[in-house]
Amino acid sequence: MISVVTRHPAGTQDVAAAVADLTRPGDVILLDGDLGAGKTTFTQGFARRLGVTETVTSPTFTLVRSYSTTAGFDLYHADLYRLEQLSEVTDLALPELLEDAGVPVSVAVIEWGERGSPALGPAHLSIQISHDDSSDEARRLDVVSHGGAWDDRLDDLAARLKCPAN
Ligand code: ADP
Ligand code: MG
């Protein structure tokens, strides 16, 4: 796990940019934390780093929106806050969206991702964002690789974030 504290929204977006730099097609990144924790803020930093110029906001009337990037893969941004049943996640068919004829072609960033995780498969990066007591604008990001997805990249990410992985 990597734990990193950010002191302002731009700091969280810098962490997101570091994650984006290591992201590969087929990756699924689950963001969790209370309303206002910074999940959308993170996604905005992530998308910007991939070259998305559109404004990224949480999809409200659909669970998922897609963005073209300049990174060679598309970005799907989902928000499961309004999820009522797990079958809605199954219906999104994210594993199929992320692949074309078995070849990974997209990545997904999913706010409130834990709500959908039983339908999403074991391999993902999970980022839990919580308020840090040190100030109103401080957040702690706990980054964990599940199902081996990021095991080979966590040390690199820790180095980029200048904090130890353990
Ligand atoms: P969520 O999507 O988790 O509900 P948002 O990203 O929409 O949260 O909102 C987070 C709010 O907290 C924004 O208004 C953002 O400017 C503010 N904020 C303050 N400090 C931070 C920080 N360190 N990281 C992320 N957001 C922060
Ligand atoms: Mg949000």
JSON list of N, CA, C and O and ligand atoms in Angstrom, two decimals, residues 5-13 32-44 58 79 111-112 129 131 136-141, ligand 1:
[
{"chain": "A", "resi": 5, "resn": "VAL", "atom": "N", "xyz": [-0.27, 12.02, 1.52]},
{"chain": "A", "resi": 5, "resn": "VAL", "atom": "CA", "xyz": [-1.13, 13.11, 1.95]},
{"chain": "A", "resi": 5, "resn": "VAL", "atom": "C", "xyz": [-0.96, 14.28, 0.98]},
{"chain": "A", "resi": 5, "resn": "VAL", "atom": "O", "xyz": [0.16, 14.64, 0.64]},
{"chain": "A", "resi": 6, "resn": "THR", "atom": "N", "xyz": [-2.09, 14.82, 0.52]},
{"chain": "A", "resi": 6, "resn": "THR", "atom": "CA", "xyz": [-2.04, 16.01, -0.33]},
{"chain": "A", "resi": 6, "resn": "THR", "atom": "C", "xyz": [-2.59, 17.18, 0.47]},
{"chain": "A", "resi": 6, "resn": "THR", "atom": "O", "xyz": [-3.41, 17.01, 1.36]},
{"chain": "A", "resi": 7, "resn": "ARG", "atom": "N", "xyz": [-2.12, 18.37, 0.13]},
{"chain": "A", "resi": 7, "resn": "ARG", "atom": "CA", "xyz": [-2.47, 19.55, 0.93]},
{"chain": "A", "resi": 7, "resn": "ARG", "atom": "C", "xyz": [-3.48, 20.46, 0.25]},
{"chain": "A", "resi": 7, "resn": "ARG", "atom": "O", "xyz": [-3.93, 21.43, 0.82]},
{"chain": "A", "resi": 8, "resn": "HIS", "atom": "N", "xyz": [-3.78, 20.17, -1.00]},
{"chain": "A", "resi": 8, "resn": "HIS", "atom": "CA", "xyz": [-4.73, 21.01, -1.75]},
{"chain": "A", "resi": 8, "resn": "HIS", "atom": "C", "xyz": [-5.18, 20.24, -2.98]},
{"chain": "A", "resi": 8, "resn": "HIS", "atom": "O", "xyz": [-4.57, 19.20, -3.33]},
{"chain": "A", "resi": 9, "resn": "PRO", "atom": "N", "xyz": [-6.24, 20.68, -3.66]},
{"chain": "A", "resi": 9, "resn": "PRO", "atom": "CA", "xyz": [-6.77, 19.92, -4.80]},
{"chain": "A", "resi": 9, "resn": "PRO", "atom": "C", "xyz": [-5.69, 19.64, -5.86]},
{"chain": "A", "resi": 9, "resn": "PRO", "atom": "O", "xyz": [-5.64, 18.53, -6.42]},
{"chain": "A", "resi": 10, "resn": "ALA", "atom": "N", "xyz": [-4.84, 20.62, -6.11]},
{"chain": "A", "resi": 10, "resn": "ALA", "atom": "CA", "xyz": [-3.82, 20.41, -7.15]},
{"chain": "A", "resi": 10, "resn": "ALA", "atom": "C", "xyz": [-2.87, 19.28, -6.76]},
{"chain": "A", "resi": 10, "resn": "ALA", "atom": "O", "xyz": [-2.35, 18.56, -7.62]},
{"chain": "A", "resi": 11, "resn": "GLY", "atom": "N", "xyz": [-2.65, 19.10, -5.45]},
{"chain": "A", "resi": 11, "resn": "GLY", "atom": "CA", "xyz": [-1.80, 18.01, -4.99]},
{"chain": "A", "resi": 11, "resn": "GLY", "atom": "C", "xyz": [-2.42, 16.66, -5.31]},
{"chain": "A", "resi": 11, "resn": "GLY", "atom": "O", "xyz": [-1.74, 15.72, -5.73]},
{"chain": "A", "resi": 12, "resn": "THR", "atom": "N", "xyz": [-3.73, 16.56, -5.12]},
{"chain": "A", "resi": 12, "resn": "THR", "atom": "CA", "xyz": [-4.43, 15.32, -5.46]},
{"chain": "A", "resi": 12, "resn": "THR", "atom": "C", "xyz": [-4.37, 15.08, -6.96]},
{"chain": "A", "resi": 12, "resn": "THR", "atom": "O", "xyz": [-4.23, 13.94, -7.43]},
{"chain": "A", "resi": 13, "resn": "GLN", "atom": "N", "xyz": [-4.44, 16.17, -7.73]},
{"chain": "A", "resi": 13, "resn": "GLN", "atom": "CA", "xyz": [-4.36, 16.01, -9.19]},
{"chain": "A", "resi": 13, "resn": "GLN", "atom": "C", "xyz": [-2.95, 15.63, -9.63]},
{"chain": "A", "resi": 13, "resn": "GLN", "atom": "O", "xyz": [-2.80, 14.92, -10.63]},
{"chain": "A", "resi": 32, "resn": "ASP", "atom": "N", "xyz": [-12.69, 5.55, -3.85]},
{"chain": "A", "resi": 32, "resn": "ASP", "atom": "CA", "xyz": [-13.69, 5.55, -2.79]},
{"chain": "A", "resi": 32, "resn": "ASP", "atom": "C", "xyz": [-13.36, 6.63, -1.78]},
{"chain": "A", "resi": 32, "resn": "ASP", "atom": "O", "xyz": [-12.23, 7.12, -1.69]},
{"chain": "A", "resi": 33, "resn": "GLY", "atom": "N", "xyz": [-14.38, 6.99, -1.01]},
{"chain": "A", "resi": 33, "resn": "GLY", "atom": "CA", "xyz": [-14.25, 8.06, -0.01]},
{"chain": "A", "resi": 33, "resn": "GLY", "atom": "C", "xyz": [-15.56, 8.84, 0.01]},
{"chain": "A", "resi": 33, "resn": "GLY", "atom": "O", "xyz": [-16.33, 8.79, -0.95]},
{"chain": "A", "resi": 34, "resn": "ASP", "atom": "N", "xyz": [-15.76, 9.56, 1.10]},
{"chain": "A", "resi": 34, "resn": "ASP", "atom": "CA", "xyz": [-17.03, 10.28, 1.28]},
{"chain": "A", "resi": 34, "resn": "ASP", "atom": "C", "xyz": [-17.27, 11.30, 0.17]},
{"chain": "A", "resi": 34, "resn": "ASP", "atom": "O", "xyz": [-16.35, 11.66, -0.56]},
{"chain": "A", "resi": 35, "resn": "LEU", "atom": "N", "xyz": [-18.51, 11.80, 0.12]},
{"chain": "A", "resi": 35, "resn": "LEU", "atom": "CA", "xyz": [-18.82, 12.92, -0.77]},
{"chain": "A", "resi": 35, "resn": "LEU", "atom": "C", "xyz": [-17.87, 14.06, -0.41]},
{"chain": "A", "resi": 35, "resn": "LEU", "atom": "O", "xyz": [-17.70, 14.38, 0.77]},
{"chain": "A", "resi": 36, "resn": "GLY", "atom": "N", "xyz": [-17.27, 14.66, -1.42]},
{"chain": "A", "resi": 36, "resn": "GLY", "atom": "CA", "xyz": [-16.37, 15.78, -1.18]},
{"chain": "A", "resi": 36, "resn": "GLY", "atom": "C", "xyz": [-14.95, 15.36, -0.84]},
{"chain": "A", "resi": 36, "resn": "GLY", "atom": "O", "xyz": [-14.10, 16.21, -0.58]},
{"chain": "A", "resi": 37, "resn": "ALA", "atom": "N", "xyz": [-14.69, 14.07, -0.85]},
{"chain": "A", "resi": 37, "resn": "ALA", "atom": "CA", "xyz": [-13.33, 13.61, -0.54]},
{"chain": "A", "resi": 37, "resn": "ALA", "atom": "C", "xyz": [-12.35, 14.07, -1.61]},
{"chain": "A", "resi": 37, "resn": "ALA", "atom": "O", "xyz": [-11.21, 14.47, -1.31]},
{"chain": "A", "resi": 38, "resn": "GLY", "atom": "N", "xyz": [-12.77, 13.98, -2.87]},
{"chain": "A", "resi": 38, "resn": "GLY", "atom": "CA", "xyz": [-11.88, 14.40, -3.95]},
{"chain": "A", "resi": 38, "resn": "GLY", "atom": "C", "xyz": [-11.80, 13.40, -5.10]},
{"chain": "A", "resi": 38, "resn": "GLY", "atom": "O", "xyz": [-10.87, 13.45, -5.91]},
{"chain": "A", "resi": 39, "resn": "LYS", "atom": "N", "xyz": [-12.79, 12.53, -5.21]},
{"chain": "A", "resi": 39, "resn": "LYS", "atom": "CA", "xyz": [-12.77, 11.50, -6.26]},
{"chain": "A", "resi": 39, "resn": "LYS", "atom": "C", "xyz": [-12.86, 12.13, -7.65]},
{"chain": "A", "resi": 39, "resn": "LYS", "atom": "O", "xyz": [-12.12, 11.76, -8.56]},
{"chain": "A", "resi": 40, "resn": "THR", "atom": "N", "xyz": [-13.77, 13.08, -7.79]},
{"chain": "A", "resi": 40, "resn": "THR", "atom": "CA", "xyz": [-13.90, 13.73, -9.11]},
{"chain": "A", "resi": 40, "resn": "THR", "atom": "C", "xyz": [-12.68, 14.61, -9.38]},
{"chain": "A", "resi": 40, "resn": "THR", "atom": "O", "xyz": [-12.17, 14.65, -10.51]},
{"chain": "A", "resi": 41, "resn": "THR", "atom": "N", "xyz": [-12.20, 15.28, -8.34]},
{"chain": "A", "resi": 41, "resn": "THR", "atom": "CA", "xyz": [-10.99, 16.09, -8.48]},
{"chain": "A", "resi": 41, "resn": "THR", "atom": "C", "xyz": [-9.83, 15.23, -8.98]},
{"chain": "A", "resi": 41, "resn": "THR", "atom": "O", "xyz": [-9.08, 15.62, -9.88]},
{"chain": "A", "resi": 42, "resn": "PHE", "atom": "N", "xyz": [-9.69, 14.04, -8.40]},
{"chain": "A", "resi": 42, "resn": "PHE", "atom": "CA", "xyz": [-8.66, 13.10, -8.83]},
{"chain": "A", "resi": 42, "resn": "PHE", "atom": "C", "xyz": [-8.87, 12.75, -10.30]},
{"chain": "A", "resi": 42, "resn": "PHE", "atom": "O", "xyz": [-7.93, 12.78, -11.12]},
{"chain": "A", "resi": 43, "resn": "THR", "atom": "N", "xyz": [-10.10, 12.42, -10.65]},
{"chain": "A", "resi": 43, "resn": "THR", "atom": "CA", "xyz": [-10.39, 12.00, -12.03]},
{"chain": "A", "resi": 43, "resn": "THR", "atom": "C", "xyz": [-10.06, 13.11, -13.02]},
{"chain": "A", "resi": 43, "resn": "THR", "atom": "O", "xyz": [-9.55, 12.85, -14.12]},
{"chain": "A", "resi": 44, "resn": "GLN", "atom": "N", "xyz": [-10.32, 14.35, -12.61]},
{"chain": "A", "resi": 44, "resn": "GLN", "atom": "CA", "xyz": [-10.00, 15.49, -13.49]},
{"chain": "A", "resi": 44, "resn": "GLN", "atom": "C", "xyz": [-8.50, 15.58, -13.75]},
{"chain": "A", "resi": 44, "resn": "GLN", "atom": "O", "xyz": [-8.06, 15.81, -14.88]},
{"chain": "A", "resi": 58, "resn": "SER", "atom": "N", "xyz": [-18.87, 14.46, -12.87]},
{"chain": "A", "resi": 58, "resn": "SER", "atom": "CA", "xyz": [-19.44, 13.14, -12.63]},
{"chain": "A", "resi": 58, "resn": "SER", "atom": "C", "xyz": [-20.67, 12.95, -13.49]},
{"chain": "A", "resi": 58, "resn": "SER", "atom": "O", "xyz": [-21.54, 13.81, -13.53]},
{"chain": "A", "resi": 79, "resn": "ASP", "atom": "N", "xyz": [-19.52, 6.70, -12.15]},
{"chain": "A", "resi": 79, "resn": "ASP", "atom": "CA", "xyz": [-19.81, 7.11, -10.79]},
{"chain": "A", "resi": 79, "resn": "ASP", "atom": "C", "xyz": [-20.97, 6.25, -10.30]},
{"chain": "A", "resi": 79, "resn": "ASP", "atom": "O", "xyz": [-22.08, 6.35, -10.84]},
{"chain": "A", "resi": 111, "resn": "GLU", "atom": "N", "xyz": [-15.79, 6.08, -9.62]},
{"chain": "A", "resi": 111, "resn": "GLU", "atom": "CA", "xyz": [-16.05, 6.65, -8.29]},
{"chain": "A", "resi": 111, "resn": "GLU", "atom": "C", "xyz": [-17.05, 5.74, -7.55]},
{"chain": "A", "resi": 111, "resn": "GLU", "atom": "O", "xyz": [-17.95, 5.20, -8.16]},
{"chain": "A", "resi": 112, "resn": "TRP", "atom": "N", "xyz": [-16.89, 5.67, -6.24]},
{"chain": "A", "resi": 112, "resn": "TRP", "atom": "CA", "xyz": [-17.69, 4.76, -5.42]},
{"chain": "A", "resi": 112, "resn": "TRP", "atom": "C", "xyz": [-17.53, 3.33, -5.95]},
{"chain": "A", "resi": 112, "resn": "TRP", "atom": "O", "xyz": [-18.47, 2.54, -5.99]},
{"chain": "A", "resi": 129, "resn": "ILE", "atom": "N", "xyz": [-9.79, 7.76, -0.57]},
{"chain": "A", "resi": 129, "resn": "ILE", "atom": "CA", "xyz": [-9.45, 9.15, -0.25]},
{"chain": "A", "resi": 129, "resn": "ILE", "atom": "C", "xyz": [-10.20, 9.54, 1.02]},
{"chain": "A", "resi": 129, "resn": "ILE", "atom": "O", "xyz": [-11.42, 9.37, 1.10]},
{"chain": "A", "resi": 131, "resn": "HIS", "atom": "N", "xyz": [-10.43, 12.53, 4.44]},
{"chain": "A", "resi": 131, "resn": "HIS", "atom": "CA", "xyz": [-9.97, 13.79, 5.03]},
{"chain": "A", "resi": 131, "resn": "HIS", "atom": "C", "xyz": [-8.84, 13.50, 6.02]},
{"chain": "A", "resi": 131, "resn": "HIS", "atom": "O", "xyz": [-8.91, 12.53, 6.76]},
{"chain": "A", "resi": 136, "resn": "ASP", "atom": "N", "xyz": [-8.26, 21.52, 6.56]},
{"chain": "A", "resi": 136, "resn": "ASP", "atom": "CA", "xyz": [-9.48, 21.32, 5.77]},
{"chain": "A", "resi": 136, "resn": "ASP", "atom": "C", "xyz": [-9.18, 20.79, 4.38]},
{"chain": "A", "resi": 136, "resn": "ASP", "atom": "O", "xyz": [-9.98, 20.06, 3.79]},
{"chain": "A", "resi": 137, "resn": "GLU", "atom": "N", "xyz": [-8.04, 21.21, 3.83]},
{"chain": "A", "resi": 137, "resn": "GLU", "atom": "CA", "xyz": [-7.72, 20.84, 2.46]},
{"chain": "A", "resi": 137, "resn": "GLU", "atom": "C", "xyz": [-6.75, 19.67, 2.38]},
{"chain": "A", "resi": 137, "resn": "GLU", "atom": "O", "xyz": [-6.26, 19.36, 1.29]},
{"chain": "A", "resi": 138, "resn": "ALA", "atom": "N", "xyz": [-6.50, 19.03, 3.49]},
{"chain": "A", "resi": 138, "resn": "ALA", "atom": "CA", "xyz": [-5.59, 17.87, 3.46]},
{"chain": "A", "resi": 138, "resn": "ALA", "atom": "C", "xyz": [-6.39, 16.59, 3.25]},
{"chain": "A", "resi": 138, "resn": "ALA", "atom": "O", "xyz": [-7.45, 16.40, 3.82]},
{"chain": "A", "resi": 139, "resn": "ARG", "atom": "N", "xyz": [-5.87, 15.75, 2.39]},
{"chain": "A", "resi": 139, "resn": "ARG", "atom": "CA", "xyz": [-6.50, 14.45, 2.11]},
{"chain": "A", "resi": 139, "resn": "ARG", "atom": "C", "xyz": [-5.44, 13.38, 2.18]},
{"chain": "A", "resi": 139, "resn": "ARG", "atom": "O", "xyz": [-4.31, 13.58, 1.73]},
{"chain": "A", "resi": 140, "resn": "ARG", "atom": "N", "xyz": [-5.83, 12.20, 2.64]},
{"chain": "A", "resi": 140, "resn": "ARG", "atom": "CA", "xyz": [-4.93, 11.05, 2.58]},
{"chain": "A", "resi": 140, "resn": "ARG", "atom": "C", "xyz": [-5.42, 10.12, 1.49]},
{"chain": "A", "resi": 140, "resn": "ARG", "atom": "O", "xyz": [-6.61, 9.80, 1.42]},
{"chain": "A", "resi": 141, "resn": "LEU", "atom": "N", "xyz": [-4.51, 9.69, 0.64]},
{"chain": "A", "resi": 141, "resn": "LEU", "atom": "CA", "xyz": [-4.85, 8.75, -0.42]},
{"chain": "A", "resi": 141, "resn": "LEU", "atom": "C", "xyz": [-4.13, 7.43, -0.12]},
{"chain": "A", "resi": 141, "resn": "LEU", "atom": "O", "xyz": [-2.90, 7.41, -0.05]},
{"chain": "B", "resi": 1, "resn": "ADP", "atom": "P1", "xyz": [-16.02, 13.64, -4.61]},
{"chain": "B", "resi": 1, "resn": "ADP", "atom": "O1", "xyz": [-16.03, 13.36, -6.08]},
{"chain": "B", "resi": 1, "resn": "ADP", "atom": "O2", "xyz": [-15.19, 12.69, -3.83]},
{"chain": "B", "resi": 1, "resn": "ADP", "atom": "O3", "xyz": [-17.40, 13.78, -4.04]},
{"chain": "B", "resi": 1, "resn": "ADP", "atom": "P2", "xyz": [-15.03, 16.24, -5.40]},
{"chain": "B", "resi": 1, "resn": "ADP", "atom": "O4", "xyz": [-13.74, 15.99, -6.08]},
{"chain": "B", "resi": 1, "resn": "ADP", "atom": "O5", "xyz": [-16.23, 16.51, -6.22]},
{"chain": "B", "resi": 1, "resn": "ADP", "atom": "O6", "xyz": [-15.31, 15.05, -4.37]},
{"chain": "B", "resi": 1, "resn": "ADP", "atom": "O7", "xyz": [-14.88, 17.44, -4.39]},
{"chain": "B", "resi": 1, "resn": "ADP", "atom": "C1", "xyz": [-13.77, 17.59, -3.56]},
{"chain": "B", "resi": 1, "resn": "ADP", "atom": "C2", "xyz": [-13.80, 19.00, -3.05]},
{"chain": "B", "resi": 1, "resn": "ADP", "atom": "O8", "xyz": [-12.81, 19.16, -2.05]},
{"chain": "B", "resi": 1, "resn": "ADP", "atom": "C3", "xyz": [-13.51, 20.01, -4.14]},
{"chain": "B", "resi": 1, "resn": "ADP", "atom": "O9", "xyz": [-14.27, 21.17, -3.91]},
{"chain": "B", "resi": 1, "resn": "ADP", "atom": "C4", "xyz": [-12.03, 20.27, -3.97]},
{"chain": "B", "resi": 1, "resn": "ADP", "atom": "O10", "xyz": [-11.65, 21.55, -4.43]},
{"chain": "B", "resi": 1, "resn": "ADP", "atom": "C5", "xyz": [-11.91, 20.19, -2.45]},
{"chain": "B", "resi": 1, "resn": "ADP", "atom": "N1", "xyz": [-10.57, 19.85, -1.97]},
{"chain": "B", "resi": 1, "resn": "ADP", "atom": "C6", "xyz": [-9.91, 20.51, -1.00]},
{"chain": "B", "resi": 1, "resn": "ADP", "atom": "N2", "xyz": [-8.73, 19.98, -0.75]},
{"chain": "B", "resi": 1, "resn": "ADP", "atom": "C7", "xyz": [-8.61, 18.91, -1.58]},
{"chain": "B", "resi": 1, "resn": "ADP", "atom": "C8", "xyz": [-7.58, 17.95, -1.79]},
{"chain": "B", "resi": 1, "resn": "ADP", "atom": "N3", "xyz": [-6.43, 17.93, -1.08]},
{"chain": "B", "resi": 1, "resn": "ADP", "atom": "N4", "xyz": [-7.80, 17.00, -2.73]},
{"chain": "B", "resi": 1, "resn": "ADP", "atom": "C9", "xyz": [-8.95, 16.97, -3.42]},
{"chain": "B", "resi": 1, "resn": "ADP", "atom": "N5", "xyz": [-9.95, 17.85, -3.27]},
{"chain": "B", "resi": 1, "resn": "ADP", "atom": "C10", "xyz": [-9.79, 18.82, -2.36]}
]
